[in-house]
């Protein structure tokens, strides 16, 4: 007798909706972390990951926009 385990789903779990007011400190931390990673990607000139640094800079700008929007609402 073989045991069959059925998987509920093969897709990723859906993200939970944001509840409450966004935390400005989290937006600041997101921007800080993204900029730190962008700098890390650019530190070594011979192995610079410009594409990765660009993606992180875009993430930082998005976090700063969210921070600005949260402060305007407050």
mmCIF file of C-alpha atoms in Angstrom, residues 3-64:
data_model
loop_
_atom_site.group_PDB
_atom_site.id
_atom_site.type_symbol
_atom_site.label_atom_id
_atom_site.label_comp_id
_atom_site.label_asym_id
_atom_site.label_seq_id
_atom_site.Cartn_x
_atom_site.Cartn_y
_atom_site.Cartn_z
ATOM 1 C CA UNK A 3 0.831 6.627 0.681
ATOM 2 C CA UNK A 4 0.096 9.625 -1.539
ATOM 3 C CA UNK A 5 0.469 13.111 -0.162
ATOM 4 C CA UNK A 6 -1.368 15.702 -2.198
ATOM 5 C CA UNK A 7 0.148 19.156 -2.287
ATOM 6 C CA UNK A 8 -2.305 21.977 -1.727
ATOM 7 C CA UNK A 9 -0.753 24.147 -4.395
ATOM 8 C CA UNK A 10 2.476 24.552 -6.273
ATOM 9 C CA UNK A 11 2.278 28.329 -6.475
ATOM 10 C CA UNK A 12 3.686 30.719 -3.935
ATOM 11 C CA UNK A 13 1.564 31.809 -1.019
ATOM 12 C CA UNK A 14 -0.229 35.078 -1.641
ATOM 13 C CA UNK A 15 1.146 38.106 0.125
ATOM 14 C CA UNK A 16 -0.882 39.421 2.987
ATOM 15 C CA UNK A 17 -2.531 42.788 2.512
ATOM 16 C CA UNK A 18 -1.026 45.667 4.410
ATOM 17 C CA UNK A 19 -3.041 46.516 7.470
ATOM 18 C CA UNK A 20 -3.063 49.709 9.474
ATOM 19 C CA UNK A 21 -0.854 52.686 8.815
ATOM 20 C CA UNK A 22 2.560 52.160 7.236
ATOM 21 C CA UNK A 23 5.485 52.598 9.587
ATOM 22 C CA UNK A 24 7.787 55.463 8.500
ATOM 23 C CA UNK A 25 10.688 53.848 10.336
ATOM 24 C CA UNK A 26 10.322 50.747 8.169
ATOM 25 C CA UNK A 27 10.379 52.857 4.986
ATOM 26 C CA UNK A 28 13.516 54.603 6.236
ATOM 27 C CA UNK A 29 15.131 51.242 7.038
ATOM 28 C CA UNK A 30 14.194 49.867 3.600
ATOM 29 C CA UNK A 31 15.799 52.870 1.886
ATOM 30 C CA UNK A 32 18.897 52.658 4.072
ATOM 31 C CA UNK A 33 19.366 48.937 3.466
ATOM 32 C CA UNK A 34 18.855 49.251 -0.292
ATOM 33 C CA UNK A 35 21.411 52.064 -0.539
ATOM 34 C CA UNK A 36 23.888 50.109 1.584
ATOM 35 C CA UNK A 37 23.554 47.141 -0.766
ATOM 36 C CA UNK A 38 23.955 49.383 -3.819
ATOM 37 C CA UNK A 39 27.211 50.705 -2.357
ATOM 38 C CA UNK A 40 28.327 47.180 -1.555
ATOM 39 C CA UNK A 41 27.768 46.164 -5.182
ATOM 40 C CA UNK A 42 29.913 49.086 -6.389
ATOM 41 C CA UNK A 43 32.777 48.921 -3.861
ATOM 42 C CA UNK A 44 35.157 46.775 -5.916
ATOM 43 C CA UNK A 45 35.722 48.441 -9.294
ATOM 44 C CA UNK A 46 36.964 45.286 -11.050
ATOM 45 C CA UNK A 47 33.904 43.267 -9.949
ATOM 46 C CA UNK A 48 31.270 45.993 -9.770
ATOM 47 C CA UNK A 49 27.706 44.743 -10.132
ATOM 48 C CA UNK A 50 26.214 47.803 -11.796
ATOM 49 C CA UNK A 51 22.926 46.093 -12.643
ATOM 50 C CA UNK A 52 22.440 45.011 -9.031
ATOM 51 C CA UNK A 53 23.365 48.470 -7.753
ATOM 52 C CA UNK A 54 20.852 50.014 -10.143
ATOM 53 C CA UNK A 55 18.075 47.717 -8.917
ATOM 54 C CA UNK A 56 18.896 48.545 -5.299
ATOM 55 C CA UNK A 57 18.960 52.286 -6.035
ATOM 56 C CA UNK A 58 15.495 51.997 -7.599
ATOM 57 C CA UNK A 59 14.274 50.125 -4.500
ATOM 58 C CA UNK A 60 15.729 52.863 -2.290
ATOM 59 C CA UNK A 61 13.965 55.581 -4.273
ATOM 60 C CA UNK A 62 10.675 53.699 -3.990
ATOM 61 C CA UNK A 63 11.125 53.411 -0.216
ATOM 62 C CA UNK A 64 11.888 57.130 0.014
#
